[in-house]
Amino acid sequence: MGGSMSLDTTKRKETIAKLQSEEWDLLVIGGGITGAGIAMDAATRGMKVALVEMQDFAAGTSSRSTKLIHGGLRYLKQLEFGIVREVGRERAILHRNAGHVVHPEQMLLPIVKGGTFSKFALRWGLWLYDRLAGVRKSERRTMLTREEAADFEPWLKVGGLLGAGLYHEYRTDDARLTIEVIKTAVKHGAIALNYAKVEQLCYSGRGAVVGAKVVDKRGSEQFEVKAKYVINAAGPWVDAIRQMDRSLEGKRMHHTKGVHLVVPASALPVQNSVYFDVGDGRMIFAIPRGDWTYFGTTDTDYNGLLDHPAVTSADVDYLLGAVNRMFPRAELNRSHIESSWAGIRPLIHQVGKDPSQLSRKDELFFAKSGLITIAGGKLTGFRKMAEKVVDVVAKRMRKSAEKKTFGPCKTHKIFYSGFEFFSSNEEEGNVYRLSLKYAVDKVEVHWLDSLFGSNTEAIIVAAGGTDKLSILRSTIRYTIHHEGVMTFSDFFVRRTAMLYFGRKWINDCLPTAKEVFAEVFGPDYDPDPGMVFEREYQSAVEFE
């Protein structure tokens, strides 16, 4: 299986040579969902786009969220109607364009005595939410009585229950969504490179930023990328890039940490996602996902290292306590935890506000050097954030000496890589079709389809066999040649989420993974440099 040059890890040297041999219209710093969206928007308008990411794609915040595409009822409470309207409408667009990784999800919100929402407030809030977000009639809210809510979700605590609201959100795999967006950008001519760290920005004699010096973290080579415009989309690291540009003034980033725990579905068998009061003024989610249920998130100030935020014992106690109060029959304890993750939210600092009160609004910062920074925002709103950034660049290019003209944003009508279907029914039919056509177990095909969508058939065809081992080998090869995979963490954490939802299977898969990496890269290749994956594997169930 040959791959797109910039995402085929075996062609990394050629990718670097191309990056440094041309001048790009746009250099995007950051390969999370925000940078990915900017690259896709700009490339689909016809701009020459280069993207570099110092870790793996989506290795920061974009693989560590609550994995929801949601409008956010909490923003209604904060009277942020604009955010609700914008991201609410984005949900439908993302489901239409990337339906294999964005799925409708019924959400139950219990009304409890002394809770965040009263019956009246929730009824009014959901009504307004439906209208602001443009929710289609079939997915509009339903109000449940106390008895109906208890029947609908039998594991709910009955004491203090007053009723519930039932509405729709969308569940996603954040890291898969990010890589599919990057693949779509590459399909339209962008070039993207992970493990490529910006060490220094480059300037013209007049002090305008004109590119960056980048270090290949897997080869130590330093190279220069020239670009007319440089976009800082580094998420939690945006202030570090602004500091590099000597333009860190005014507003700063405020980092908060969010933690999620994963337990077997049998230990917490909720039938639908539940968004519930914790009792301290906060609310958290419990979300079923196949054989597992995960719940979170915490929301605490964070001042530690950004690369690998840790789950602490205090985080675990907080979440277990919250879930056991709402679902007392579960009686969850640490022995039930199968995995966990912690992520950093890069929010814009607001004086006097607690972490959970900080706005999720995105904001553009313009430096005298010409550096454009995009900060804040939510996973759900990434496409609109990208549109704002690329609109600014297009306007500047139109006014420049070259007077280049680019059309408006097209990403609202572009199917992302992995989704060439027109409805979820056709996607489900595709699983049956492939299973029948290639005599592969339907469970295996469904697993592949949930990750790779319409690219699943290429993986099955290349497998050369229908057994699990052949499929696994082909899947690993596909991610190396088409998705920039270089390490065990890339594959097991971000391309398949196996560390979070299937950690118990990893030991069975590791020997095969080692064989494939050795076959592709040579026997001396190290797929776990610095034992990063080994530490991630242990820290998922061992807490500080």
Coordinates of C-alpha atoms in Angstrom, one line a residue:
M1 CA 0.0 0.0 0.0
G2 CA 1.7 3.2 -1.1
G3 CA 0.7 6.3 0.9
S4 CA 0.5 10.1 0.5
M5 CA 4.0 11.2 0.6
S6 CA 3.7 13.5 3.6
L7 CA 1.9 10.8 5.8
D8 CA 4.0 7.8 4.7
T9 CA 6.5 7.4 7.4
T10 CA 8.9 5.4 5.1
K11 CA 9.1 8.5 2.9
R12 CA 9.9 10.9 5.8
K13 CA 13.2 12.1 4.2
E14 CA 11.5 13.0 1.0
T15 CA 8.8 14.9 2.9
I16 CA 11.5 16.9 4.8
A17 CA 13.3 17.6 1.5
K18 CA 10.0 18.9 0.0
L19 CA 9.3 21.0 3.1
Q20 CA 12.6 22.9 2.8
S21 CA 12.8 23.1 -1.0
E22 CA 9.7 25.3 -1.5
E23 CA 8.1 28.4 -0.2
W24 CA 4.6 27.8 1.3
D25 CA 1.7 30.2 1.5
L26 CA 1.0 28.9 5.0
L27 CA 3.1 27.2 7.7
V28 CA 0.8 25.8 10.5
I29 CA 2.5 25.1 13.8
G30 CA 0.5 22.4 15.6
G31 CA -1.0 19.1 14.5
G32 CA -4.0 19.0 16.8
I33 CA -7.5 19.5 15.7
T34 CA -7.2 23.3 15.3
G35 CA -4.0 23.1 13.1
A36 CA -5.5 20.2 11.2
G37 CA -8.6 22.2 10.5
I38 CA -6.6 25.2 9.3
A39 CA -4.5 23.0 7.0
M40 CA -7.7 21.4 5.5
D41 CA -9.5 24.7 5.0
A42 CA -6.5 26.4 3.4
A43 CA -5.6 23.4 1.2
T44 CA -9.1 23.0 -0.1
R45 CA -9.1 26.7 -1.1
G46 CA -5.9 26.1 -3.1
M47 CA -3.2 27.5 -0.8
K48 CA 0.1 25.8 -0.5
V49 CA 0.1 24.5 3.1
A50 CA 2.8 23.0 5.3
L51 CA 2.0 21.7 8.8
V52 CA 4.5 20.6 11.5
E53 CA 3.8 19.0 14.9
M54 CA 6.4 18.5 17.5
Q55 CA 4.9 15.3 18.9
D56 CA 2.5 12.9 17.1
F57 CA -0.6 14.3 15.5
A58 CA -3.3 14.9 18.1
A59 CA -0.9 13.9 20.9
G60 CA -1.9 16.9 23.1
T61 CA -5.4 18.0 23.9
S62 CA -6.9 16.5 20.7
S63 CA -6.6 12.9 21.9
R64 CA -7.5 13.6 25.6
S65 CA -10.9 15.3 25.5
T66 CA -14.3 14.0 26.6
K67 CA -14.7 12.8 23.0
L68 CA -17.9 14.6 22.4
I69 CA -19.1 16.9 19.6
H70 CA -21.5 18.9 21.6
G71 CA -23.0 22.3 21.9
G72 CA -22.6 22.6 25.6
L73 CA -25.6 23.3 27.8
R74 CA -23.2 24.8 30.3
Y75 CA -22.6 27.7 28.0
L76 CA -26.3 28.6 28.1
K77 CA -26.0 29.0 31.9
Q78 CA -23.1 31.4 31.2
L79 CA -25.2 33.2 28.6
E80 CA -22.8 32.5 25.9
F81 CA -25.5 32.1 23.2
G82 CA -23.1 32.7 20.3
I83 CA -21.0 29.6 21.3
V84 CA -24.1 27.4 21.6
R85 CA -25.4 28.5 18.2
E86 CA -22.1 28.1 16.4
V87 CA -20.9 24.8 17.8
G88 CA -24.4 23.4 17.9
R89 CA -24.8 23.8 14.2
E90 CA -21.3 22.4 13.7
R91 CA -22.4 19.1 15.1
A92 CA -24.6 18.4 12.2
I93 CA -21.9 19.3 9.7
L94 CA -19.4 17.1 11.3
H95 CA -21.8 14.1 11.4
R96 CA -22.6 14.6 7.7
N97 CA -18.9 14.9 6.7
A98 CA -17.3 12.4 9.0
G99 CA -20.1 10.0 10.0
H100 CA -17.8 7.1 10.7
V101 CA -16.2 8.9 13.7
V102 CA -19.1 11.3 14.7
H103 CA -22.1 9.4 16.0
P104 CA -25.5 10.7 17.4
E105 CA -25.7 10.0 21.1
Q106 CA -28.8 10.3 23.3
M107 CA -28.0 12.3 26.4
L108 CA -29.9 12.1 29.7
L109 CA -29.7 15.0 32.1
P110 CA -31.3 14.1 35.5
I111 CA -32.9 16.9 37.4
V112 CA -32.0 16.5 41.0
K113 CA -33.0 18.4 44.2
G114 CA -30.6 21.3 44.7
G115 CA -28.9 20.6 41.3
T116 CA -27.7 22.9 38.5
F117 CA -31.0 22.9 36.6
S118 CA -34.5 23.2 37.9
K119 CA -37.3 21.6 35.9
F120 CA -38.3 25.0 34.5
A121 CA -34.7 26.0 33.7
L122 CA -33.9 22.7 32.0
R123 CA -37.1 22.8 29.9
W124 CA -36.4 26.3 28.8
G125 CA -32.7 25.6 28.3
L126 CA -33.3 22.6 26.1
W127 CA -35.9 24.4 24.1
L128 CA -33.5 27.3 23.5
Y129 CA -30.7 24.9 22.8
D130 CA -32.7 23.1 20.1
R131 CA -33.4 26.4 18.4
L132 CA -30.0 27.9 18.7
A133 CA -28.3 24.7 17.6
G134 CA -30.7 24.1 14.7
V135 CA -31.5 20.6 16.0
R136 CA -33.7 18.6 13.6
K137 CA -37.1 17.6 14.8
S138 CA -36.4 13.9 15.3
E139 CA -33.6 14.8 17.8
R140 CA -35.3 17.6 19.8
R141 CA -35.6 17.3 23.6
T142 CA -38.0 15.2 25.6
M143 CA -38.8 15.9 29.2
L144 CA -39.2 12.9 31.5
T145 CA -41.0 12.6 34.8
R146 CA -39.3 11.1 37.8
E147 CA -40.7 7.7 37.1
E148 CA -39.9 7.8 33.4
A149 CA -36.3 8.8 34.1
A150 CA -35.9 6.0 36.6
D151 CA -37.3 3.5 34.1
F152 CA -35.2 4.9 31.3
E153 CA -32.0 4.6 33.3
P154 CA -32.5 2.1 36.1
W155 CA -29.0 2.7 37.7
L156 CA -29.8 6.3 38.5
K157 CA -30.1 7.3 42.2
V158 CA -33.8 7.6 42.9
G159 CA -33.5 9.7 46.0
G160 CA -33.7 13.4 45.1
L161 CA -34.5 12.6 41.5
L162 CA -37.2 15.1 40.2
G163 CA -37.2 14.1 36.5
A164 CA -34.9 14.4 33.5
G165 CA -34.3 16.0 30.1
L166 CA -33.4 13.8 27.1
Y167 CA -31.6 15.4 24.2
H168 CA -29.0 14.6 21.5
E169 CA -25.3 15.2 21.3
Y170 CA -22.6 13.4 19.2
R171 CA -19.8 11.1 20.3
T172 CA -16.5 11.0 18.5
D173 CA -13.0 9.6 18.6
D174 CA -11.1 12.9 18.8
A175 CA -7.7 11.6 17.7
R176 CA -9.2 9.7 14.7
L177 CA -11.2 12.8 13.7
T178 CA -7.9 14.8 13.8
I179 CA -6.0 12.4 11.6
E180 CA -8.9 12.1 9.1
V181 CA -8.9 15.9 8.8
I182 CA -5.1 15.9 8.2
K183 CA -5.5 13.2 5.6
T184 CA -8.1 15.2 3.9
A185 CA -5.8 18.3 3.9
V186 CA -3.0 16.1 2.4
K187 CA -5.4 14.8 -0.3
H188 CA -5.9 18.4 -1.3
G189 CA -2.2 19.1 -1.5
A190 CA -1.1 20.0 2.0
I191 CA 2.0 18.5 3.5
A192 CA 2.2 17.4 7.1
L193 CA 5.0 16.1 9.4
N194 CA 4.8 14.9 12.9
Y195 CA 7.8 14.8 15.3
A196 CA 9.0 18.0 13.8
K197 CA 9.6 20.7 16.4
V198 CA 9.8 24.4 15.7
E199 CA 13.0 25.6 17.4
Q200 CA 13.2 29.1 16.1
L201 CA 11.1 31.5 14.0
C202 CA 12.7 33.1 10.9
Y203 CA 12.4 36.8 10.0
S204 CA 13.0 39.1 7.1
G205 CA 15.2 42.1 7.4
R206 CA 12.1 44.1 8.2
G207 CA 11.2 41.9 11.1
A208 CA 8.4 40.0 9.4
V209 CA 8.1 36.3 10.3
V210 CA 8.8 34.3 7.1
G211 CA 9.1 30.7 8.4
A212 CA 10.7 28.5 11.0
K213 CA 13.7 26.4 11.8
V214 CA 12.5 22.9 12.5
V215 CA 14.2 19.9 14.1
D216 CA 13.3 16.3 13.0
K217 CA 12.9 14.7 16.5
R218 CA 13.4 11.2 15.0
G219 CA 16.6 12.1 13.1
S220 CA 18.0 15.3 14.7
E221 CA 18.2 17.0 11.4
Q222 CA 17.5 20.7 11.4
F223 CA 15.8 22.3 8.4
E224 CA 14.1 25.5 7.4
V225 CA 10.5 25.9 6.2
K226 CA 9.8 29.2 4.4
A227 CA 6.3 30.6 4.3
K228 CA 4.5 33.8 3.6
Y229 CA 2.3 33.4 6.7
V230 CA 2.9 31.5 9.9
I231 CA 0.0 30.3 12.0
N232 CA 0.5 29.4 15.7
A233 CA -2.1 26.7 16.4
A234 CA -0.1 24.9 19.1
G235 CA -2.8 24.5 21.7
P236 CA -1.4 24.5 25.2
W237 CA 1.9 25.6 23.7
V238 CA 0.7 28.7 21.9
D239 CA 2.3 31.0 24.5
A240 CA 5.7 29.3 24.0
I241 CA 5.5 30.1 20.3
R242 CA 4.4 33.7 21.2
Q243 CA 7.4 33.9 23.6
M244 CA 9.6 32.7 20.8
D245 CA 8.2 35.6 18.6
R246 CA 8.7 38.0 21.5
S247 CA 5.0 38.9 21.2
L248 CA 3.7 37.4 24.5
E249 CA 1.9 40.4 25.8
G250 CA -1.7 41.0 26.9
K251 CA -3.8 37.9 27.2
R252 CA -2.2 34.7 28.3
M253 CA -3.2 31.0 28.3
H254 CA -4.8 29.4 31.4
H255 CA -4.3 25.7 31.5
T256 CA -6.8 23.4 33.3
K257 CA -6.6 19.6 33.6
G258 CA -9.4 17.2 32.7
V259 CA -9.4 13.5 33.8
H260 CA -11.4 10.6 32.5
L261 CA -11.7 7.0 33.9
V262 CA -12.7 3.9 31.9
V263 CA -14.5 0.9 33.5
P264 CA -16.1 -2.2 32.0
A265 CA -19.7 -1.7 30.8
S266 CA -20.7 -4.5 33.1
A267 CA -19.5 -2.4 36.1
L268 CA -21.5 0.7 35.0
P269 CA -24.1 -0.5 32.5
V270 CA -25.6 2.9 31.6
Q271 CA -27.8 2.5 28.5
N272 CA -27.3 6.1 27.3
S273 CA -24.9 8.9 28.0
V274 CA -25.7 10.7 31.2
Y275 CA -24.7 14.3 32.1
F276 CA -25.2 14.8 35.8
D277 CA -24.5 17.0 38.8
V278 CA -21.5 16.2 41.0
G279 CA -22.8 18.2 44.0
D280 CA -20.1 20.9 44.0
G281 CA -21.6 23.0 41.2
R282 CA -20.0 21.0 38.5
M283 CA -21.4 18.4 36.1
I284 CA -19.7 15.4 34.5
F285 CA -20.5 12.8 31.8
A286 CA -20.9 9.0 31.9
I287 CA -20.7 7.7 28.4
P288 CA -21.1 4.1 27.1
R289 CA -18.7 3.0 24.4
G290 CA -19.0 -0.6 23.3
D291 CA -17.7 -2.9 26.1
W292 CA -16.7 0.1 28.3
T293 CA -18.1 3.1 30.0
Y294 CA -16.0 6.2 30.6
F295 CA -16.7 9.2 32.8
G296 CA -15.3 12.6 33.5
T297 CA -14.2 15.2 33.5
T298 CA -12.4 17.0 36.3
D299 CA -11.6 20.7 35.9
T300 CA -8.6 21.9 37.9
D301 CA -5.9 24.5 37.4
Y302 CA -2.7 22.9 36.0
N303 CA 0.8 24.3 36.1
G304 CA 2.9 21.1 35.5
L305 CA 4.6 19.7 32.4
L306 CA 2.3 19.9 29.4
D307 CA 3.6 16.8 27.5
H308 CA 2.2 14.0 29.8
P309 CA -0.2 15.3 32.5
A310 CA -0.8 12.7 35.2
V311 CA -3.9 11.3 36.7
T312 CA -3.6 11.7 40.5
S313 CA -5.2 9.7 43.3
A314 CA -7.2 12.9 44.1
D315 CA -8.6 12.9 40.6
V316 CA -9.6 9.2 40.8
D317 CA -11.3 9.7 44.2
Y318 CA -13.2 12.7 43.0
L319 CA -14.6 10.9 39.9
L320 CA -15.3 7.6 41.6
G321 CA -17.2 9.4 44.4
A322 CA -19.2 11.5 41.9
V323 CA -20.3 8.4 39.9
N324 CA -21.1 6.3 43.0
R325 CA -23.3 9.1 44.3
M326 CA -25.3 9.2 41.1
F327 CA -25.2 5.4 40.4
P328 CA -25.0 3.9 43.9
R329 CA -25.6 0.4 42.7
A330 CA -22.3 0.4 40.8
E331 CA -20.2 0.6 44.0
L332 CA -17.1 1.4 41.8
N333 CA -13.6 1.2 43.2
R334 CA -10.1 1.4 41.8
S335 CA -10.1 -2.3 40.9
H336 CA -12.8 -1.6 38.3
I337 CA -10.6 1.0 36.4
E338 CA -9.3 -0.4 33.1
S339 CA -7.7 2.8 31.8
S340 CA -7.6 6.6 32.2
W341 CA -6.4 9.7 30.6
A342 CA -5.6 13.3 31.5
G343 CA -5.7 16.3 29.1
I344 CA -4.9 20.0 29.2
R345 CA -7.5 22.6 28.2
P346 CA -5.8 25.6 26.7
L347 CA -8.2 28.4 27.8
I348 CA -7.7 32.1 27.7
H349 CA -7.1 33.5 31.2
Q350 CA -9.9 35.6 32.7
V351 CA -9.1 37.3 36.1
G352 CA -11.2 36.1 39.0
K353 CA -12.8 33.1 37.3
D354 CA -12.6 29.5 38.5
P355 CA -11.4 26.8 36.0
S356 CA -14.9 25.6 35.2
Q357 CA -16.1 29.2 34.6
L358 CA -13.5 30.1 32.0
S359 CA -14.9 30.7 28.5
R360 CA -14.3 28.2 25.8
K361 CA -14.3 31.1 23.2
D362 CA -11.5 31.1 20.6
E363 CA -9.6 34.3 19.9
L364 CA -7.1 35.4 17.3
F365 CA -3.9 37.3 18.3
F366 CA -2.0 39.3 15.8
A367 CA 1.7 40.1 16.4
K368 CA 3.7 42.9 14.9
S369 CA 5.8 40.3 13.1
G370 CA 2.8 39.0 11.3
L371 CA 2.5 35.8 13.4
I372 CA -1.2 34.8 13.7
T373 CA -2.1 32.9 16.8
I374 CA -5.4 31.0 17.3
A375 CA -6.1 30.2 21.0
G376 CA -8.9 28.8 23.1
G377 CA -12.0 27.2 21.5
K378 CA -13.5 23.7 21.6
L379 CA -13.1 20.5 19.6
T380 CA -16.6 21.0 18.2
G381 CA -15.9 24.4 16.8
F382 CA -12.6 23.6 15.1
R383 CA -13.9 24.0 11.5
K384 CA -15.3 27.5 12.2
M385 CA -12.0 28.5 14.0
A386 CA -10.1 27.4 10.9
E387 CA -12.4 29.4 8.6
K388 CA -11.7 32.5 10.6
V389 CA -8.0 32.1 10.4
V390 CA -7.9 31.3 6.7
D391 CA -10.3 34.1 5.9
V392 CA -7.7 36.5 7.5
V393 CA -4.9 35.0 5.5
A394 CA -6.9 35.1 2.2
K395 CA -7.7 38.7 2.8
R396 CA -4.0 39.6 3.4
M397 CA -2.9 37.7 0.4
R398 CA -5.5 39.4 -1.8
K399 CA -4.0 42.8 -0.6
S400 CA -0.4 41.7 -1.0
A401 CA 1.9 42.5 -3.9
E402 CA 1.0 39.2 -5.5
K403 CA -2.7 39.8 -5.2
K404 CA -3.5 36.1 -5.0
T405 CA -7.2 35.4 -4.7
F406 CA -8.8 32.4 -3.0
G407 CA -12.4 31.6 -2.7
P408 CA -14.5 31.1 0.4
C409 CA -14.4 28.2 2.9
K410 CA -15.5 24.8 1.4
T411 CA -15.1 22.5 4.3
H412 CA -18.8 22.5 5.2
K413 CA -19.5 20.4 2.1
I414 CA -16.4 18.2 1.9
F415 CA -16.5 14.5 3.0
Y416 CA -13.5 13.8 5.2
S417 CA -11.1 10.9 4.6
G418 CA -12.8 7.7 5.6
F419 CA -16.3 8.9 4.9
E420 CA -17.6 8.5 1.4
F421 CA -21.0 7.3 2.5
F422 CA -24.2 9.3 2.4
S423 CA -25.9 8.0 5.5
S424 CA -25.1 5.9 8.6
N425 CA -27.4 3.2 7.2
E426 CA -25.1 2.9 4.2
E427 CA -22.1 2.8 6.5
E428 CA -23.7 -0.1 8.5
G429 CA -24.4 -1.8 5.3
N430 CA -20.8 -1.5 4.3
V431 CA -19.8 -3.6 7.3
Y432 CA -22.1 -6.4 6.2
R433 CA -20.9 -6.1 2.6
L434 CA -17.2 -6.3 3.5
S435 CA -17.7 -9.1 5.9
L436 CA -19.5 -11.2 3.3
K437 CA -17.3 -10.2 0.4
Y438 CA -14.0 -11.1 2.1
A439 CA -15.2 -13.7 4.7
V440 CA -13.9 -11.6 7.6
D441 CA -15.5 -11.8 11.0
K442 CA -18.1 -9.0 11.3
V443 CA -16.7 -7.9 14.7
E444 CA -13.3 -7.3 13.1
V445 CA -14.8 -5.4 10.2
H446 CA -16.9 -3.3 12.5
W447 CA -13.8 -2.4 14.6
L448 CA -11.9 -1.4 11.5
D449 CA -14.9 0.6 10.1
S450 CA -15.4 2.5 13.3
L451 CA -11.8 3.7 13.0
F452 CA -11.0 3.9 9.2
G453 CA -14.5 4.1 7.6
S454 CA -14.3 3.7 3.8
N455 CA -10.5 3.0 4.0
T456 CA -11.3 -0.3 5.7
E457 CA -11.6 -2.2 2.5
A458 CA -8.0 -1.3 1.5
I459 CA -6.8 -2.7 4.8
I460 CA -8.7 -6.0 4.4
V461 CA -7.5 -6.4 0.8
A462 CA -3.9 -5.8 1.7
A463 CA -4.1 -8.3 4.7
G464 CA -3.8 -11.3 2.5
G465 CA -5.8 -13.3 5.1
T466 CA -9.0 -13.2 7.0
D467 CA -7.7 -14.1 10.5
K468 CA -7.2 -11.5 13.3
L469 CA -3.4 -11.6 13.1
S470 CA -3.4 -10.8 9.3
I471 CA -5.9 -8.0 9.8
L472 CA -3.8 -6.5 12.7
R473 CA -0.6 -6.6 10.6
S474 CA -2.3 -4.9 7.7
T475 CA -3.8 -2.3 10.0
I476 CA -0.4 -1.4 11.5
R477 CA 1.1 -1.2 8.0
Y478 CA -1.7 1.0 6.8
T479 CA -1.2 3.5 9.7
I480 CA 2.5 3.6 9.0
H481 CA 2.1 4.3 5.3
H482 CA -1.0 6.5 5.4
E483 CA -1.2 8.1 8.9
G484 CA 2.3 8.9 9.9
V485 CA 2.7 6.2 12.6
M486 CA 6.2 6.0 14.0
T487 CA 5.8 4.5 17.5
F488 CA 3.7 2.1 19.6
S489 CA 2.0 5.1 21.2
D490 CA 1.0 6.5 17.8
F491 CA -0.8 3.2 17.0
F492 CA -2.1 2.0 20.3
V493 CA -3.1 5.3 21.8
R494 CA -4.1 7.7 18.9
R495 CA -4.9 5.7 15.8
T496 CA -6.9 2.9 17.5
A497 CA -7.5 4.2 21.1
M498 CA -6.7 0.7 22.3
L499 CA -4.9 2.0 25.4
Y500 CA -8.2 3.5 26.5
F501 CA -10.7 1.0 25.2
G502 CA -9.0 -2.4 25.0
R503 CA -5.9 -2.1 27.1
K504 CA -6.2 -5.8 28.1
W505 CA -5.6 -6.8 24.5
I506 CA -2.4 -4.8 24.0
N507 CA 0.0 -7.5 25.3
D508 CA -1.4 -9.9 22.8
C509 CA -0.9 -7.4 20.0
L510 CA 2.6 -6.2 20.9
P511 CA 4.6 -9.1 19.4
T512 CA 2.9 -8.6 16.0
A513 CA 3.4 -4.8 16.2
K514 CA 7.2 -5.4 16.9
E515 CA 7.4 -7.7 13.9
V516 CA 5.7 -5.2 11.6
F517 CA 7.9 -2.3 12.7
A518 CA 11.0 -4.4 12.3
E519 CA 9.9 -5.5 8.8
V520 CA 9.1 -1.9 7.7
F521 CA 12.0 0.0 9.3
G522 CA 14.6 -2.6 10.0
P523 CA 15.6 -4.7 13.0
D524 CA 17.3 -1.9 14.8
Y525 CA 14.4 0.5 14.8
D526 CA 13.0 1.5 18.2
P527 CA 9.2 1.8 18.2
D528 CA 9.1 2.9 21.8
P529 CA 11.8 5.6 22.2
G530 CA 12.4 6.5 25.8
M531 CA 9.9 3.8 26.8
V532 CA 7.1 6.4 26.5
F533 CA 4.5 3.8 25.6
E534 CA 5.5 1.6 28.4
R535 CA 5.0 4.4 30.8
E536 CA 1.7 5.3 29.3
Y537 CA 0.5 1.7 29.5
Q538 CA 1.4 1.6 33.3
S539 CA 0.2 5.1 34.2
A540 CA -3.3 4.4 32.7
V541 CA -4.0 2.3 35.9
E542 CA -1.4 3.5 38.3
F543 CA -2.0 7.0 39.8
E544 CA 0.3 9.5 41.5

